[in-house]
Amino acid sequence: MQTRLLLTVVATSAAALLFVACSDRPPTVDEICQHSPELCTDLNQDGWCYTERRILIKSRYNFQQQASPRHHFLLLRDLKDYSQCMELASIVEHRNEKQKQSQRIEAYLNSLERLQQLGDQAMQSDAPILLYWRWANRGDTKALQQFLQLRDTPAVQDHVLQHAFASYYAKTNEQQMLEHLYRSLRLYQPDERFIVEVPESLLTYYLQHDDVAAAYIWSRVAIEFGSETITEDDMHAIINADKATYEGWQDVADSVIEALNSDAFKGRPDAPWQLN
């Protein structure tokens, strides 16, 4: 018995050391759940909300490693996405296994509880990104005013925060929205999590202003970075062009993608394709 216990301890320690040794790369979801099960066990275990669940687990891990305001904000966003997905899943009846449906309901209720807890913590913070969250999710107008006062300060020169400003100005000032979207792209670092909503917003803006070339180019950038709202077929249905034109636009999109991936993008509203 003692020998078996010793072997178990040694095996567990070896696995932990291997996990640490692999820390020069982000751990996989399976690795996170194996070594930090508390980040996974309150979530659904079936196939529903597969993508949202995996993103949330990685976000929880990042927040566990560094409880920064940015990771707090991203965790709140990812938890909300997961919760909204599970809300639908929880009302879909599982014909053969009622236990699975009950587990979905439990996971959904857990997500609501966690959202409330994390949100309450955010309400105590004056970090710029959480000031924005407080306004966008809890209607805190005082927090909004604090956030807007920081607009031109070094504290908000960050691609996530610039996207937050763009989201705020989307309904009131298109030019300001554009400025912040492009600034978000200029500030993006390749080792960070890309905000695919930025090129998606640019695609929408240029379609609304009948600039089909820019719209198509930004659609290709969005697709490359994992957009789930637009496809190449969608764009071909919206924008009718010949093969040579499509290829020319694709060349520009490829240059933008390469620049973003190498921290070389310098585009602005008046010069969208400026790469250096």
Short mmCIF file of C-alpha atoms in Angstrom, two decimals:
data_model
loop_
_atom_site.label_atom_id
_atom_site.label_comp_id
_atom_site.label_asym_id
_atom_site.label_seq_id
_atom_site.Cartn_x
_atom_site.Cartn_y
_atom_site.Cartn_z
CA MET A 1 0.00 0.00 0.00
CA GLN A 2 2.79 2.41 0.92
CA THR A 3 4.65 1.54 -2.29
CA ARG A 4 1.52 2.19 -4.36
CA LEU A 5 0.95 5.49 -2.59
CA LEU A 6 4.55 6.52 -3.17
CA LEU A 7 4.29 5.68 -6.88
CA THR A 8 1.10 7.76 -7.10
CA VAL A 9 2.78 10.75 -5.47
CA VAL A 10 5.80 10.42 -7.73
CA ALA A 11 3.62 10.18 -10.84
CA THR A 12 1.58 13.21 -9.78
CA SER A 13 4.70 15.22 -9.05
CA ALA A 14 6.20 14.24 -12.39
CA ALA A 15 3.04 15.35 -14.19
CA ALA A 16 3.12 18.67 -12.35
CA LEU A 17 6.76 19.18 -13.27
CA LEU A 18 5.98 18.35 -16.90
CA PHE A 19 3.16 20.90 -16.86
CA VAL A 20 5.52 23.56 -15.48
CA ALA A 21 8.18 22.60 -18.02
CA CYS A 22 5.68 23.24 -20.78
CA SER A 23 4.94 26.72 -19.47
CA ASP A 24 6.84 28.32 -22.35
CA ARG A 25 3.68 27.62 -24.36
CA PRO A 26 0.07 28.14 -23.36
CA PRO A 27 -1.41 24.98 -21.82
CA THR A 28 -4.15 23.19 -23.70
CA VAL A 29 -7.68 23.03 -22.32
CA ASP A 30 -7.17 19.38 -21.41
CA GLU A 31 -4.01 20.25 -19.49
CA ILE A 32 -5.75 23.07 -17.65
CA CYS A 33 -8.65 20.82 -16.64
CA GLN A 34 -6.31 18.05 -15.56
CA HIS A 35 -4.18 20.23 -13.32
CA SER A 36 -6.78 22.82 -12.26
CA PRO A 37 -10.12 20.96 -12.33
CA GLU A 38 -11.82 23.76 -10.40
CA LEU A 39 -11.66 25.82 -13.60
CA CYS A 40 -13.71 23.25 -15.49
CA THR A 41 -15.95 21.12 -13.29
CA ASP A 42 -18.79 23.64 -12.93
CA LEU A 43 -19.20 23.79 -16.72
CA ASN A 44 -21.23 21.51 -18.94
CA GLN A 45 -19.49 18.35 -20.08
CA ASP A 46 -21.45 17.60 -23.27
CA GLY A 47 -21.00 19.08 -26.73
CA TRP A 48 -23.10 22.20 -26.23
CA CYS A 49 -21.31 25.57 -26.34
CA TYR A 50 -18.05 23.79 -27.12
CA THR A 51 -16.19 26.85 -28.40
CA GLU A 52 -17.46 29.19 -25.66
CA ARG A 53 -16.55 26.64 -23.00
CA ARG A 54 -12.97 26.23 -24.22
CA ILE A 55 -12.45 29.99 -24.50
CA LEU A 56 -13.82 30.45 -20.99
CA ILE A 57 -11.51 27.81 -19.51
CA LYS A 58 -8.47 29.50 -21.06
CA SER A 59 -9.68 32.87 -19.83
CA ARG A 60 -10.13 31.48 -16.31
CA TYR A 61 -6.62 30.09 -16.43
CA ASN A 62 -5.18 33.43 -17.54
CA PHE A 63 -7.02 35.21 -14.74
CA GLN A 64 -5.76 32.62 -12.25
CA GLN A 65 -2.21 33.26 -13.42
CA GLN A 66 -2.55 37.04 -13.41
CA ALA A 67 -5.61 38.72 -11.92
CA SER A 68 -5.10 41.92 -13.91
CA PRO A 69 -7.98 44.25 -14.86
CA ARG A 70 -7.62 43.17 -18.49
CA HIS A 71 -7.90 39.48 -17.64
CA HIS A 72 -10.81 40.33 -15.34
CA PHE A 73 -12.57 42.10 -18.21
CA LEU A 74 -11.89 39.29 -20.70
CA LEU A 75 -13.10 36.71 -18.18
CA LEU A 76 -16.31 38.66 -17.66
CA ARG A 77 -16.84 38.89 -21.42
CA ASP A 78 -16.11 35.20 -22.03
CA LEU A 79 -18.25 34.10 -19.10
CA LYS A 80 -21.14 36.19 -20.43
CA ASP A 81 -20.77 34.60 -23.89
CA TYR A 82 -20.76 31.15 -22.32
CA SER A 83 -23.73 31.95 -20.11
CA GLN A 84 -25.80 33.23 -23.03
CA CYS A 85 -25.00 30.09 -24.99
CA MET A 86 -25.89 27.84 -22.04
CA GLU A 87 -29.15 29.70 -21.52
CA LEU A 88 -30.30 28.35 -24.87
CA ALA A 89 -28.76 24.92 -24.28
CA SER A 90 -30.47 24.58 -20.91
CA ILE A 91 -33.95 24.77 -22.43
CA VAL A 92 -33.26 22.23 -25.19
CA GLU A 93 -34.74 18.95 -24.04
CA HIS A 94 -32.44 15.95 -24.19
CA ARG A 95 -34.78 13.14 -25.23
CA ASN A 96 -32.67 10.20 -24.09
CA GLU A 97 -30.73 11.43 -21.07
CA LYS A 98 -32.52 13.86 -18.75
CA GLN A 99 -29.38 13.97 -16.62
CA LYS A 100 -27.55 15.81 -19.40
CA GLN A 101 -30.26 18.45 -19.58
CA SER A 102 -30.12 18.86 -15.80
CA GLN A 103 -26.35 19.28 -16.00
CA ARG A 104 -26.76 22.02 -18.60
CA ILE A 105 -29.23 23.84 -16.37
CA GLU A 106 -26.83 23.56 -13.45
CA ALA A 107 -23.95 24.87 -15.59
CA TYR A 108 -26.08 27.80 -16.72
CA LEU A 109 -27.07 28.69 -13.15
CA ASN A 110 -23.43 28.39 -12.08
CA SER A 111 -22.43 30.81 -14.83
CA LEU A 112 -24.98 33.36 -13.64
CA GLU A 113 -23.66 33.11 -10.09
CA ARG A 114 -20.04 33.52 -11.23
CA LEU A 115 -21.02 36.49 -13.41
CA GLN A 116 -22.65 38.18 -10.45
CA GLN A 117 -19.60 37.60 -8.26
CA LEU A 118 -17.07 38.80 -10.84
CA GLY A 119 -19.27 41.75 -11.75
CA ASP A 120 -19.57 42.82 -8.13
CA GLN A 121 -15.78 42.72 -7.86
CA ALA A 122 -15.49 44.84 -11.02
CA MET A 123 -17.76 47.48 -9.51
CA GLN A 124 -15.07 48.12 -6.89
CA SER A 125 -12.36 48.83 -9.47
CA ASP A 126 -11.37 52.09 -11.15
CA ALA A 127 -9.16 50.39 -13.74
CA PRO A 128 -10.01 51.90 -17.15
CA ILE A 129 -11.20 48.68 -18.76
CA LEU A 130 -13.42 47.88 -15.78
CA LEU A 131 -14.79 51.42 -15.74
CA TYR A 132 -15.98 50.69 -19.28
CA TRP A 133 -17.44 47.35 -18.20
CA ARG A 134 -19.28 49.00 -15.32
CA TRP A 135 -21.01 51.36 -17.74
CA ALA A 136 -21.66 48.84 -20.53
CA ASN A 137 -23.02 46.12 -18.23
CA ARG A 138 -24.31 47.86 -15.11
CA GLY A 139 -25.26 51.27 -16.54
CA ASP A 140 -22.79 53.13 -14.29
CA THR A 141 -22.73 56.60 -15.90
CA LYS A 142 -20.21 57.91 -13.36
CA ALA A 143 -17.80 55.18 -14.44
CA LEU A 144 -18.40 56.14 -18.08
CA GLN A 145 -17.44 59.74 -17.42
CA GLN A 146 -14.28 58.61 -15.66
CA PHE A 147 -13.47 56.36 -18.60
CA LEU A 148 -14.01 59.06 -21.25
CA GLN A 149 -11.79 61.48 -19.35
CA LEU A 150 -8.92 59.04 -19.86
CA ARG A 151 -9.32 58.93 -23.63
CA ASP A 152 -6.08 60.69 -24.61
CA THR A 153 -3.95 59.52 -21.71
CA PRO A 154 -1.18 56.89 -21.76
CA ALA A 155 -3.30 54.70 -19.46
CA VAL A 156 -5.59 53.68 -22.33
CA GLN A 157 -3.08 53.16 -25.15
CA ASP A 158 -3.99 49.52 -25.42
CA HIS A 159 -5.80 47.64 -28.19
CA VAL A 160 -8.53 46.30 -25.88
CA LEU A 161 -9.26 49.74 -24.43
CA GLN A 162 -9.23 51.37 -27.84
CA HIS A 163 -11.84 48.89 -29.01
CA ALA A 164 -13.89 49.82 -25.94
CA PHE A 165 -13.77 53.49 -26.97
CA ALA A 166 -14.74 52.53 -30.53
CA SER A 167 -17.73 50.59 -29.17
CA TYR A 168 -18.85 53.62 -27.20
CA TYR A 169 -18.60 56.01 -30.17
CA ALA A 170 -20.19 53.60 -32.66
CA LYS A 171 -23.65 55.17 -32.27
CA THR A 172 -22.66 58.78 -31.77
CA ASN A 173 -19.51 59.65 -33.72
CA GLU A 174 -18.40 57.53 -36.68
CA GLN A 175 -15.13 59.39 -37.15
CA GLN A 176 -14.13 58.83 -33.54
CA MET A 177 -15.15 55.21 -33.89
CA LEU A 178 -12.89 54.81 -36.92
CA GLU A 179 -9.97 56.51 -35.19
CA HIS A 180 -10.20 54.13 -32.25
CA LEU A 181 -10.65 51.02 -34.41
CA TYR A 182 -7.50 51.76 -36.37
CA ARG A 183 -5.61 52.71 -33.22
CA SER A 184 -6.66 49.39 -31.71
CA LEU A 185 -5.10 47.59 -34.66
CA ARG A 186 -1.92 49.66 -34.46
CA LEU A 187 -1.55 48.85 -30.77
CA TYR A 188 -2.25 45.14 -31.16
CA GLN A 189 0.67 42.87 -30.23
CA PRO A 190 0.95 39.49 -31.97
CA ASP A 191 1.22 37.61 -28.67
CA GLU A 192 -2.09 39.07 -27.48
CA ARG A 193 -5.61 37.88 -28.09
CA PHE A 194 -6.89 39.47 -31.28
CA ILE A 195 -10.26 41.24 -31.16
CA VAL A 196 -11.97 40.02 -34.32
CA GLU A 197 -14.81 42.52 -33.76
CA VAL A 198 -12.43 45.27 -34.92
CA PRO A 199 -12.18 44.17 -38.58
CA GLU A 200 -15.82 43.10 -38.45
CA SER A 201 -16.76 46.65 -37.43
CA LEU A 202 -14.63 48.08 -40.22
CA LEU A 203 -16.30 45.73 -42.69
CA THR A 204 -19.73 46.96 -41.57
CA TYR A 205 -18.69 50.61 -41.74
CA TYR A 206 -17.29 50.38 -45.27
CA LEU A 207 -20.27 48.40 -46.55
CA GLN A 208 -22.58 51.09 -45.20
CA HIS A 209 -20.50 53.70 -47.04
CA ASP A 210 -20.39 51.73 -50.31
CA ASP A 211 -16.61 51.25 -50.21
CA VAL A 212 -16.72 47.67 -51.44
CA ALA A 213 -12.94 47.31 -51.80
CA ALA A 214 -12.27 48.22 -48.16
CA ALA A 215 -15.24 46.12 -47.01
CA TYR A 216 -13.97 43.06 -48.84
CA ILE A 217 -10.41 43.51 -47.57
CA TRP A 218 -11.53 43.81 -43.96
CA SER A 219 -13.80 40.81 -44.38
CA ARG A 220 -10.78 38.75 -45.40
CA VAL A 221 -8.84 39.99 -42.37
CA ALA A 222 -11.78 39.12 -40.10
CA ILE A 223 -12.08 35.65 -41.61
CA GLU A 224 -8.35 35.03 -41.19
CA PHE A 225 -8.61 35.90 -37.49
CA GLY A 226 -11.53 33.56 -36.87
CA SER A 227 -14.71 35.52 -37.55
CA GLU A 228 -17.85 33.46 -37.07
CA THR A 229 -20.18 36.09 -38.53
CA ILE A 230 -18.93 36.33 -42.12
CA THR A 231 -17.66 33.91 -44.76
CA GLU A 232 -16.03 34.26 -48.16
CA ASP A 233 -19.26 33.05 -49.80
CA ASP A 234 -21.19 35.73 -47.93
CA MET A 235 -18.89 38.42 -49.29
CA HIS A 236 -19.09 37.11 -52.84
CA ALA A 237 -22.87 37.23 -52.56
CA ILE A 238 -22.74 40.83 -51.31
CA ILE A 239 -19.95 42.14 -53.56
CA ASN A 240 -19.84 41.12 -57.20
CA ALA A 241 -16.40 41.47 -58.79
CA ASP A 242 -14.26 39.68 -61.34
CA LYS A 243 -11.51 37.25 -60.41
CA ALA A 244 -8.67 39.71 -60.94
CA THR A 245 -10.31 42.27 -58.66
CA TYR A 246 -10.88 39.72 -55.92
CA GLU A 247 -7.25 38.63 -56.18
CA GLY A 248 -6.03 42.23 -55.95
CA TRP A 249 -8.09 42.81 -52.81
CA GLN A 250 -6.83 39.54 -51.35
CA ASP A 251 -3.23 40.67 -51.88
CA VAL A 252 -3.92 43.80 -49.83
CA ALA A 253 -5.66 41.73 -47.13
CA ASP A 254 -2.67 39.38 -46.98
CA SER A 255 -0.37 42.35 -46.48
CA VAL A 256 -2.55 43.66 -43.65
CA ILE A 257 -2.64 40.24 -41.99
CA GLU A 258 1.13 39.90 -42.26
CA ALA A 259 1.60 43.39 -40.79
CA LEU A 260 -0.73 42.62 -37.88
CA ASN A 261 1.10 39.39 -37.19
CA SER A 262 4.45 41.16 -37.12
CA ASP A 263 3.49 44.32 -35.20
CA ALA A 264 3.97 46.43 -38.33
CA PHE A 265 0.47 47.72 -39.06
CA LYS A 266 0.34 51.53 -39.30
CA GLY A 267 -3.03 52.07 -41.00
CA ARG A 268 -5.29 55.06 -40.26
CA PRO A 269 -8.73 56.08 -41.51
CA ASP A 270 -7.20 58.27 -44.23
CA ALA A 271 -4.55 55.66 -45.14
CA PRO A 272 -5.99 52.24 -44.26
CA TRP A 273 -3.32 50.17 -45.97
CA GLN A 274 -0.28 52.00 -44.64
CA LEU A 275 1.92 49.19 -43.34
CA ASN A 276 5.10 51.00 -42.28
#
